[in-house]
Structures are given as structure tokens and as C-alpha cells.
Amino acid sequence: MAEIVLDNVTKQYPDGAVAVRDVDIEIADGEFIILVGPSGCGKSTTLNMIAGLEDITAGELRIGGERVNERAPKDRDIAMVFQSYALYPHMTVKENMAFPLRLAKVDDTTVEKKVRDAAEILDLTQHLDRKPSNLSGGQRQRVAMGRAIVRSPKAFLMDEPLSNLDAKLRVQMRTSVSRLQKQLGTTTVYVTHDQTEAMTLGDRVVVMRGGAVQQLGAPQFLYDNP
Ligand code: ADP
Ligand code: ADP
């Protein structure tokens, strides 16, 4: 677990577009932060800079007190979940979730325990031997989340993880996401354009507009600013 600090961070794409400008955000250890705002306001770019998928043009990014601007994604000890689940279709739920641990040469007993624990939190215990093709969208996304967190990363990043699901499933999945984050206590950054998700999921909300932070605070203190 670790705090994440964006210190005056700017992103200018090679075509000249400034997607994120002078952003300062301090995310506490274990905090659940939501980035919200209209399409094109810079949410994904901000998340991708934290993940290392996009270079930072100016400013500094620190994870757990260390500057990580130049660090490759795999060396940042973060986990990420996207709108698409990208599960391995030929592997069972259990094998999908165990995969990052197998790659890291974790011993069988530990793999078994970590996968069981994650499955328990995510309500997947009954489905461990199924293939992804036999799961609902919500179940698939929960497997993707389980696979992301089994290695106990310093930070957990999610980009519109519920956007592919229908309205009813989204409501159910909000409960799963909250419970997962609370039980793990992992510093989490969650991107959404959905106001309800923004107001119900996190500890604090960052409202972005035109690449800048427009508001930052607990959901109950955000004012309406269309
Ligand atoms: P989102 O739903 O996150 O806003 P978009 O549909 O805007 O996603 O973007 C999808 C992909 O297209 C991303 O990889 C993004 O970096 C890229 N992209 C978005 N806008 C541009 C642009 N103006 N020029 C080039 N690539 C872009
Ligand atoms: P959001 O996630 O809030 O929808 P993005 O971070 O995807 O916003 O995009 C922020 C801005 O940066 C938009 O104006 C988008 O067009 C632009 N952008 C995103 N990706 C690229 C890219 N690869 N090249 C150029 N411009 C981009």
C-alpha cells in the first residue's frame, strides 16, 4: 500500500494537445479516490500516467514516496482493470486469477490461499472451475478484479470498469467494488463518467474539467457546477 502524489503534473500529447494541465492530487495510503468528469476532460490520461502507460510531460509522480516518472509500468507495483475484461478464455476462473502469481513463481499453497481469499470477497467461490465464456459480464469483471489484486499491489487503478454492464448489474457491482476496496485497503483510483458511481463509491472525488482539477473533496461537499 502506498500514497500516490501528483505534483503539478501536465500531459501534452505529441500532436500538441494538452490533455492534463498542472494537476495536484495527494491520495492517502488506503484511500479510494474517484476521477469524474465529462468525456475528454483528462481522466484516462491521468490514470494512464499513474500506471506508466503514458509519459508525464512535466511535474512529478510519486508512489509510496518514490518518484516513478521514468519507471516502467511493470516496476510500479500497481494493478489495473479496464472496461474490457481481457480474461484468458482457455483458463478457468481459478487459473485466470492465479496467473499473475504463477508468473511470479509463488508457491502452490500461497497461490491457492490468495485465490480463495479473493474469490470469497468477490463472490466467485462457486465459479472457480468455470471458463469465462460461462460467466455473466459482472462475474467476468469480478474475475478481472480478482486477477488484478491477488499480488497485493501498492495501488489499484480502474478505468470505467462497470461501463460495459447493464444498469442493474452496475448497481450490484458497486457493492462488490466497495467491499473489495474496503477489505483490501489498497490505495485505489477509479475513473468514471457516471455521477452516481462518483457520489457513492469513493472516499473523495476529483472532478476534472478541461484537463484541470475543478473540485476535490468528499462527495457530500461537492457542489453542483454544470
Ligand atoms: P475514453 O472513453 O477514455 O474517453 P476515448 O474514446 O476518448 O476513451 O479514447 C480511446 C483511445 O483513443 C485512447 O487510447 C486515447 O488515448 C485515444 N485518443 C483519444 N483522443 C485522441 C486524440 N485526439 N488523438 C489521438 N488519440 C486519441
Ligand atoms: P477522458 O478519459 O476524460 O475521456 P482523456 O484522458 O481520454 O479524457 O483525453 C483527454 C484529452 O486528451 C482529450 O481531449 C483527448 O482527445 C486527448 N487525447 C487523449 N489521448 C490522446 C492521444 N493519444 N493523442 C492526442 N490527444 C489525446
mmCIF file of C-alpha atoms and ligand atoms in Angstrom:
data_model
loop_
_atom_site.group_PDB
_atom_site.id
_atom_site.type_symbol
_atom_site.label_atom_id
_atom_site.label_comp_id
_atom_site.label_asym_id
_atom_site.label_seq_id
_atom_site.Cartn_x
_atom_site.Cartn_y
_atom_site.Cartn_z
ATOM 1 C CA MET A 1 0.000 0.000 0.000
ATOM 2 C CA ALA A 2 1.174 3.468 -0.696
ATOM 3 C CA GLU A 3 0.226 7.044 -1.111
ATOM 4 C CA ILE A 4 0.094 8.473 -4.631
ATOM 5 C CA VAL A 5 1.075 12.078 -5.258
ATOM 6 C CA LEU A 6 0.640 14.007 -8.495
ATOM 7 C CA ASP A 7 2.757 17.117 -8.147
ATOM 8 C CA ASN A 8 1.971 19.746 -10.788
ATOM 9 C CA VAL A 9 1.536 17.081 -13.464
ATOM 10 C CA THR A 10 1.000 18.035 -17.109
ATOM 11 C CA LYS A 11 0.481 15.856 -20.166
ATOM 12 C CA GLN A 12 0.921 17.189 -23.663
ATOM 13 C CA TYR A 13 0.439 14.659 -26.459
ATOM 14 C CA PRO A 14 2.860 14.700 -29.425
ATOM 15 C CA ASP A 15 0.195 16.388 -31.564
ATOM 16 C CA GLY A 16 0.294 19.364 -29.169
ATOM 17 C CA ALA A 17 -2.942 18.674 -27.308
ATOM 18 C CA VAL A 18 -2.632 19.384 -23.584
ATOM 19 C CA ALA A 19 -4.797 16.669 -22.009
ATOM 20 C CA VAL A 20 -3.869 17.366 -18.376
ATOM 21 C CA ARG A 21 -2.576 20.664 -17.027
ATOM 22 C CA ASP A 22 -0.865 21.410 -13.668
ATOM 23 C CA VAL A 23 -2.727 18.770 -11.705
ATOM 24 C CA ASP A 24 -2.025 18.401 -7.975
ATOM 25 C CA ILE A 25 -3.633 15.447 -6.209
ATOM 26 C CA GLU A 26 -2.481 13.787 -2.983
ATOM 27 C CA ILE A 27 -4.028 10.373 -2.450
ATOM 28 C CA ALA A 28 -3.551 8.948 1.029
ATOM 29 C CA ASP A 29 -2.433 5.416 1.772
ATOM 30 C CA GLY A 30 -5.516 3.204 1.534
ATOM 31 C CA GLU A 31 -7.754 5.917 0.146
ATOM 32 C CA PHE A 32 -10.364 5.313 -2.557
ATOM 33 C CA ILE A 33 -10.351 8.251 -4.995
ATOM 34 C CA ILE A 34 -12.740 8.761 -7.906
ATOM 35 C CA LEU A 35 -11.840 10.753 -11.021
ATOM 36 C CA VAL A 36 -15.021 12.005 -12.643
ATOM 37 C CA GLY A 37 -15.916 14.435 -15.417
ATOM 38 C CA PRO A 38 -17.177 14.607 -18.987
ATOM 39 C CA SER A 39 -15.587 12.718 -21.869
ATOM 40 C CA GLY A 40 -12.265 14.252 -22.851
ATOM 41 C CA CYS A 41 -11.572 16.003 -19.519
ATOM 42 C CA GLY A 42 -8.363 14.049 -18.939
ATOM 43 C CA LYS A 43 -9.425 11.238 -16.583
ATOM 44 C CA SER A 44 -7.931 8.332 -18.538
ATOM 45 C CA THR A 45 -4.774 10.258 -19.313
ATOM 46 C CA THR A 46 -4.311 10.945 -15.591
ATOM 47 C CA LEU A 47 -4.856 7.283 -14.711
ATOM 48 C CA ASN A 48 -2.556 6.125 -17.507
ATOM 49 C CA MET A 49 0.217 8.398 -16.233
ATOM 50 C CA ILE A 50 -0.117 6.854 -12.766
ATOM 51 C CA ALA A 51 0.060 3.410 -14.390
ATOM 52 C CA GLY A 52 3.039 4.381 -16.554
ATOM 53 C CA LEU A 53 1.129 3.755 -19.788
ATOM 54 C CA GLU A 54 1.615 7.420 -20.743
ATOM 55 C CA ASP A 55 4.730 9.527 -20.135
ATOM 56 C CA ILE A 56 4.446 12.613 -17.974
ATOM 57 C CA THR A 57 5.392 15.815 -19.812
ATOM 58 C CA ALA A 58 6.039 17.955 -16.718
ATOM 59 C CA GLY A 59 5.715 17.583 -12.966
ATOM 60 C CA GLU A 60 6.353 14.648 -10.705
ATOM 61 C CA LEU A 61 4.506 11.465 -9.811
ATOM 62 C CA ARG A 62 5.346 9.712 -6.543
ATOM 63 C CA ILE A 63 4.073 6.338 -5.377
ATOM 64 C CA GLY A 64 4.947 5.437 -1.796
ATOM 65 C CA GLY A 65 7.228 8.469 -1.604
ATOM 66 C CA GLU A 66 9.315 7.474 -4.618
ATOM 67 C CA ARG A 67 9.486 9.329 -7.903
ATOM 68 C CA VAL A 68 8.233 6.947 -10.587
ATOM 69 C CA ASN A 69 8.106 9.231 -13.671
ATOM 70 C CA GLU A 70 10.709 7.171 -15.503
ATOM 71 C CA ARG A 71 9.662 3.782 -14.158
ATOM 72 C CA ALA A 72 8.113 1.176 -16.473
ATOM 73 C CA PRO A 73 4.556 0.023 -15.691
ATOM 74 C CA LYS A 74 5.719 -3.409 -14.508
ATOM 75 C CA ASP A 75 8.078 -1.797 -11.988
ATOM 76 C CA ARG A 76 5.401 0.360 -10.345
ATOM 77 C CA ASP A 77 3.701 -2.432 -8.401
ATOM 78 C CA ILE A 78 0.221 -1.368 -9.459
ATOM 79 C CA ALA A 79 -2.727 -3.331 -10.811
ATOM 80 C CA MET A 80 -5.167 -2.090 -13.422
ATOM 81 C CA VAL A 81 -8.639 -3.045 -14.599
ATOM 82 C CA PHE A 82 -10.262 -1.711 -17.767
ATOM 83 C CA GLN A 83 -13.711 -1.640 -19.280
ATOM 84 C CA SER A 84 -12.903 -4.830 -21.204
ATOM 85 C CA TYR A 85 -12.087 -7.807 -19.021
ATOM 86 C CA ALA A 86 -9.414 -9.435 -21.198
ATOM 87 C CA LEU A 87 -9.608 -12.784 -19.424
ATOM 88 C CA TYR A 88 -7.789 -15.822 -20.825
ATOM 89 C CA PRO A 89 -10.650 -17.780 -22.464
ATOM 90 C CA HIS A 90 -8.995 -21.211 -22.243
ATOM 91 C CA MET A 91 -8.339 -20.872 -18.484
ATOM 92 C CA THR A 92 -10.811 -21.380 -15.656
ATOM 93 C CA VAL A 93 -11.673 -18.594 -13.221
ATOM 94 C CA LYS A 94 -9.204 -20.039 -10.757
ATOM 95 C CA GLU A 95 -6.436 -20.250 -13.362
ATOM 96 C CA ASN A 96 -7.119 -16.715 -14.553
ATOM 97 C CA MET A 97 -6.853 -15.341 -11.044
ATOM 98 C CA ALA A 98 -3.786 -17.423 -10.247
ATOM 99 C CA PHE A 99 -1.949 -16.407 -13.408
ATOM 100 C CA PRO A 100 -0.049 -13.350 -12.061
ATOM 101 C CA LEU A 101 1.059 -15.402 -9.058
ATOM 102 C CA ARG A 102 2.241 -18.267 -11.268
ATOM 103 C CA LEU A 103 4.254 -15.812 -13.349
ATOM 104 C CA ALA A 104 5.828 -14.545 -10.141
ATOM 105 C CA LYS A 105 6.704 -18.151 -9.168
ATOM 106 C CA VAL A 106 4.655 -18.033 -5.992
ATOM 107 C CA ASP A 107 4.351 -21.438 -4.308
ATOM 108 C CA ASP A 108 1.190 -23.539 -4.770
ATOM 109 C CA THR A 109 -0.099 -23.243 -1.202
ATOM 110 C CA THR A 110 0.097 -19.448 -1.268
ATOM 111 C CA VAL A 111 -1.499 -19.312 -4.733
ATOM 112 C CA GLU A 112 -4.365 -21.470 -3.523
ATOM 113 C CA LYS A 113 -4.935 -19.305 -0.455
ATOM 114 C CA LYS A 114 -4.733 -15.970 -2.285
ATOM 115 C CA VAL A 115 -7.129 -17.101 -4.996
ATOM 116 C CA ARG A 116 -9.590 -18.491 -2.411
ATOM 117 C CA ASP A 117 -9.464 -15.250 -0.413
ATOM 118 C CA ALA A 118 -10.033 -13.071 -3.479
ATOM 119 C CA ALA A 119 -12.844 -15.345 -4.709
ATOM 120 C CA GLU A 120 -14.522 -15.134 -1.308
ATOM 121 C CA ILE A 121 -14.521 -11.321 -1.275
ATOM 122 C CA LEU A 122 -15.699 -11.205 -4.890
ATOM 123 C CA ASP A 123 -18.391 -13.854 -4.525
ATOM 124 C CA LEU A 124 -16.735 -16.158 -7.031
ATOM 125 C CA THR A 125 -16.186 -19.217 -4.876
ATOM 126 C CA GLN A 126 -18.942 -21.145 -6.673
ATOM 127 C CA HIS A 127 -17.479 -20.337 -10.085
ATOM 128 C CA LEU A 128 -13.783 -21.134 -9.683
ATOM 129 C CA ASP A 129 -13.819 -24.050 -12.135
ATOM 130 C CA ARG A 130 -15.815 -22.330 -14.862
ATOM 131 C CA LYS A 131 -14.468 -20.806 -18.043
ATOM 132 C CA PRO A 132 -15.078 -17.091 -18.692
ATOM 133 C CA SER A 133 -17.474 -17.908 -21.561
ATOM 134 C CA ASN A 134 -19.859 -19.406 -18.972
ATOM 135 C CA LEU A 135 -19.959 -16.277 -16.803
ATOM 136 C CA SER A 136 -22.048 -13.129 -16.851
ATOM 137 C CA GLY A 137 -20.431 -9.768 -17.581
ATOM 138 C CA GLY A 138 -20.450 -8.847 -13.918
ATOM 139 C CA GLN A 139 -18.833 -12.132 -12.959
ATOM 140 C CA ARG A 140 -16.170 -11.693 -15.638
ATOM 141 C CA GLN A 141 -15.311 -8.250 -14.405
ATOM 142 C CA ARG A 142 -15.045 -9.580 -10.855
ATOM 143 C CA VAL A 143 -12.589 -12.227 -12.105
ATOM 144 C CA ALA A 144 -10.560 -9.461 -13.770
ATOM 145 C CA MET A 145 -10.549 -7.576 -10.463
ATOM 146 C CA GLY A 146 -9.509 -10.694 -8.584
ATOM 147 C CA ARG A 147 -6.685 -11.325 -11.019
ATOM 148 C CA ALA A 148 -5.561 -7.726 -10.611
ATOM 149 C CA ILE A 149 -5.352 -7.763 -6.843
ATOM 150 C CA VAL A 150 -4.023 -11.243 -5.980
ATOM 151 C CA ARG A 151 -0.461 -9.937 -5.909
ATOM 152 C CA SER A 152 -1.363 -7.289 -3.294
ATOM 153 C CA PRO A 153 -0.239 -4.298 -5.369
ATOM 154 C CA LYS A 154 0.616 -0.915 -3.868
ATOM 155 C CA ALA A 155 -2.225 0.641 -5.817
ATOM 156 C CA PHE A 156 -5.300 -0.477 -7.706
ATOM 157 C CA LEU A 157 -6.367 1.510 -10.793
ATOM 158 C CA MET A 158 -9.719 1.104 -12.540
ATOM 159 C CA ASP A 159 -10.842 2.789 -15.763
ATOM 160 C CA GLU A 160 -14.633 2.680 -16.240
ATOM 161 C CA PRO A 161 -14.776 -0.936 -15.015
ATOM 162 C CA LEU A 162 -18.585 -1.050 -14.980
ATOM 163 C CA SER A 163 -19.325 0.754 -18.239
ATOM 164 C CA ASN A 164 -19.914 -2.436 -20.231
ATOM 165 C CA LEU A 165 -22.575 -3.695 -17.822
ATOM 166 C CA ASP A 166 -26.287 -3.025 -17.830
ATOM 167 C CA ALA A 167 -27.800 -0.686 -15.254
ATOM 168 C CA LYS A 168 -28.959 -3.364 -12.823
ATOM 169 C CA LEU A 169 -25.593 -5.131 -12.801
ATOM 170 C CA ARG A 170 -23.795 -1.820 -12.342
ATOM 171 C CA VAL A 171 -25.687 -1.248 -9.107
ATOM 172 C CA GLN A 172 -24.799 -4.726 -7.812
ATOM 173 C CA MET A 173 -21.200 -4.323 -8.897
ATOM 174 C CA ARG A 174 -20.852 -1.078 -6.982
ATOM 175 C CA THR A 175 -21.322 -3.122 -3.827
ATOM 176 C CA SER A 176 -18.647 -5.609 -4.938
ATOM 177 C CA VAL A 177 -16.181 -2.840 -5.737
ATOM 178 C CA SER A 178 -16.754 -1.091 -2.391
ATOM 179 C CA ARG A 179 -16.399 -4.292 -0.442
ATOM 180 C CA LEU A 180 -13.250 -5.308 -2.296
ATOM 181 C CA GLN A 181 -11.609 -1.936 -1.698
ATOM 182 C CA LYS A 182 -12.562 -1.837 1.988
ATOM 183 C CA GLN A 183 -11.340 -5.355 2.669
ATOM 184 C CA LEU A 184 -8.049 -4.877 0.852
ATOM 185 C CA GLY A 185 -7.435 -1.323 1.994
ATOM 186 C CA THR A 186 -5.411 -0.787 -1.179
ATOM 187 C CA THR A 187 -4.959 2.781 -2.431
ATOM 188 C CA THR A 188 -7.420 2.960 -5.319
ATOM 189 C CA VAL A 189 -8.008 5.362 -8.199
ATOM 190 C CA TYR A 190 -11.248 4.834 -10.115
ATOM 191 C CA VAL A 191 -12.206 6.624 -13.333
ATOM 192 C CA THR A 192 -15.854 7.068 -14.257
ATOM 193 C CA HIS A 193 -18.139 9.451 -16.100
ATOM 194 C CA ASP A 194 -21.078 8.178 -14.027
ATOM 195 C CA GLN A 195 -22.184 10.700 -11.380
ATOM 196 C CA THR A 196 -23.835 8.063 -9.207
ATOM 197 C CA GLU A 197 -20.691 5.948 -9.080
ATOM 198 C CA ALA A 198 -18.712 9.059 -8.270
ATOM 199 C CA MET A 199 -21.005 10.046 -5.422
ATOM 200 C CA THR A 200 -21.349 6.585 -3.862
ATOM 201 C CA LEU A 201 -18.092 4.704 -4.269
ATOM 202 C CA GLY A 202 -15.116 6.638 -3.025
ATOM 203 C CA ASP A 203 -13.737 8.489 -0.022
ATOM 204 C CA ARG A 204 -13.053 11.588 -2.106
ATOM 205 C CA VAL A 205 -13.910 12.731 -5.597
ATOM 206 C CA VAL A 206 -11.776 14.652 -8.081
ATOM 207 C CA VAL A 207 -13.958 16.494 -10.581
ATOM 208 C CA MET A 208 -11.967 17.207 -13.752
ATOM 209 C CA ARG A 209 -12.804 19.697 -16.456
ATOM 210 C CA GLY A 210 -10.670 20.568 -19.483
ATOM 211 C CA GLY A 211 -7.605 18.751 -18.146
ATOM 212 C CA ALA A 212 -7.658 20.506 -14.766
ATOM 213 C CA VAL A 213 -8.996 19.729 -11.312
ATOM 214 C CA GLN A 214 -12.217 21.654 -10.872
ATOM 215 C CA GLN A 215 -13.186 20.327 -7.445
ATOM 216 C CA LEU A 216 -11.680 17.877 -4.982
ATOM 217 C CA GLY A 217 -13.396 16.707 -1.834
ATOM 218 C CA ALA A 218 -15.684 14.285 -0.066
ATOM 219 C CA PRO A 219 -18.786 13.576 -2.178
ATOM 220 C CA GLN A 220 -21.150 15.353 0.239
ATOM 221 C CA PHE A 221 -19.187 18.607 -0.116
ATOM 222 C CA LEU A 222 -19.211 18.780 -3.902
ATOM 223 C CA TYR A 223 -21.395 21.498 -5.292
ATOM 224 C CA ASP A 224 -23.392 21.366 -8.474
ATOM 225 C CA ASN A 225 -21.493 23.086 -11.254
ATOM 226 C CA PRO A 226 -22.823 22.168 -14.673
HETATM 227 P P1 ADP B 1 -12.321 7.477 -23.170
HETATM 228 O O1 ADP B 1 -13.571 6.676 -23.128
HETATM 229 O O2 ADP B 1 -11.331 7.083 -22.118
HETATM 230 O O3 ADP B 1 -12.510 8.938 -23.250
HETATM 231 P P2 ADP B 1 -11.559 7.717 -25.908
HETATM 232 O O4 ADP B 1 -12.581 7.018 -26.743
HETATM 233 O O5 ADP B 1 -11.550 9.189 -25.732
HETATM 234 O O6 ADP B 1 -11.585 6.994 -24.489
HETATM 235 O O7 ADP B 1 -10.115 7.300 -26.380
HETATM 236 C C1 ADP B 1 -9.795 5.974 -26.692
HETATM 237 C C2 ADP B 1 -8.339 5.912 -27.163
HETATM 238 O O8 ADP B 1 -8.094 6.898 -28.171
HETATM 239 C C3 ADP B 1 -7.333 6.208 -26.040
HETATM 240 O O9 ADP B 1 -6.258 5.324 -26.166
HETATM 241 C C4 ADP B 1 -6.894 7.628 -26.284
HETATM 242 O O10 ADP B 1 -5.546 7.817 -25.841
HETATM 243 C C5 ADP B 1 -7.020 7.746 -27.783
HETATM 244 N N1 ADP B 1 -7.377 9.135 -28.153
HETATM 245 C C6 ADP B 1 -8.348 9.889 -27.635
HETATM 246 N N2 ADP B 1 -8.378 11.111 -28.180
HETATM 247 C C7 ADP B 1 -7.378 11.109 -29.091
HETATM 248 C C8 ADP B 1 -6.882 12.098 -29.996
HETATM 249 N N3 ADP B 1 -7.401 13.321 -30.068
HETATM 250 N N4 ADP B 1 -5.870 11.753 -30.774
HETATM 251 C C9 ADP B 1 -5.325 10.528 -30.707
HETATM 252 N N5 ADP B 1 -5.740 9.571 -29.882
HETATM 253 C C10 ADP B 1 -6.744 9.860 -29.074
HETATM 254 P P1 ADP B 2 -11.303 11.212 -20.604
HETATM 255 O O1 ADP B 2 -10.693 9.954 -20.096
HETATM 256 O O2 ADP B 2 -11.716 12.137 -19.508
HETATM 257 O O3 ADP B 2 -12.420 10.977 -21.570
HETATM 258 P P2 ADP B 2 -8.806 11.505 -21.999
HETATM 259 O O4 ADP B 2 -7.775 11.496 -20.944
HETATM 260 O O5 ADP B 2 -9.035 10.251 -22.763
HETATM 261 O O6 ADP B 2 -10.179 12.017 -21.380
HETATM 262 O O7 ADP B 2 -8.500 12.664 -23.029
HETATM 263 C C1 ADP B 2 -8.191 13.983 -22.625
HETATM 264 C C2 ADP B 2 -7.896 14.805 -23.852
HETATM 265 O O8 ADP B 2 -6.699 14.343 -24.462
HETATM 266 C C3 ADP B 2 -8.978 14.741 -24.921
HETATM 267 O O9 ADP B 2 -9.048 15.998 -25.492
HETATM 268 C C4 ADP B 2 -8.438 13.707 -25.890
HETATM 269 O O10 ADP B 2 -8.892 13.946 -27.181
HETATM 270 C C5 ADP B 2 -6.946 13.950 -25.794
HETATM 271 N N1 ADP B 2 -6.183 12.728 -26.069
HETATM 272 C C6 ADP B 2 -6.309 11.537 -25.441
HETATM 273 N N2 ADP B 2 -5.456 10.647 -25.937
HETATM 274 C C7 ADP B 2 -4.762 11.286 -26.896
HETATM 275 C C8 ADP B 2 -3.721 10.903 -27.771
HETATM 276 N N3 ADP B 2 -3.208 9.675 -27.767
HETATM 277 N N4 ADP B 2 -3.247 11.834 -28.631
HETATM 278 C C9 ADP B 2 -3.739 13.085 -28.632
HETATM 279 N N5 ADP B 2 -4.716 13.521 -27.827
HETATM 280 C C10 ADP B 2 -5.224 12.624 -26.968
#
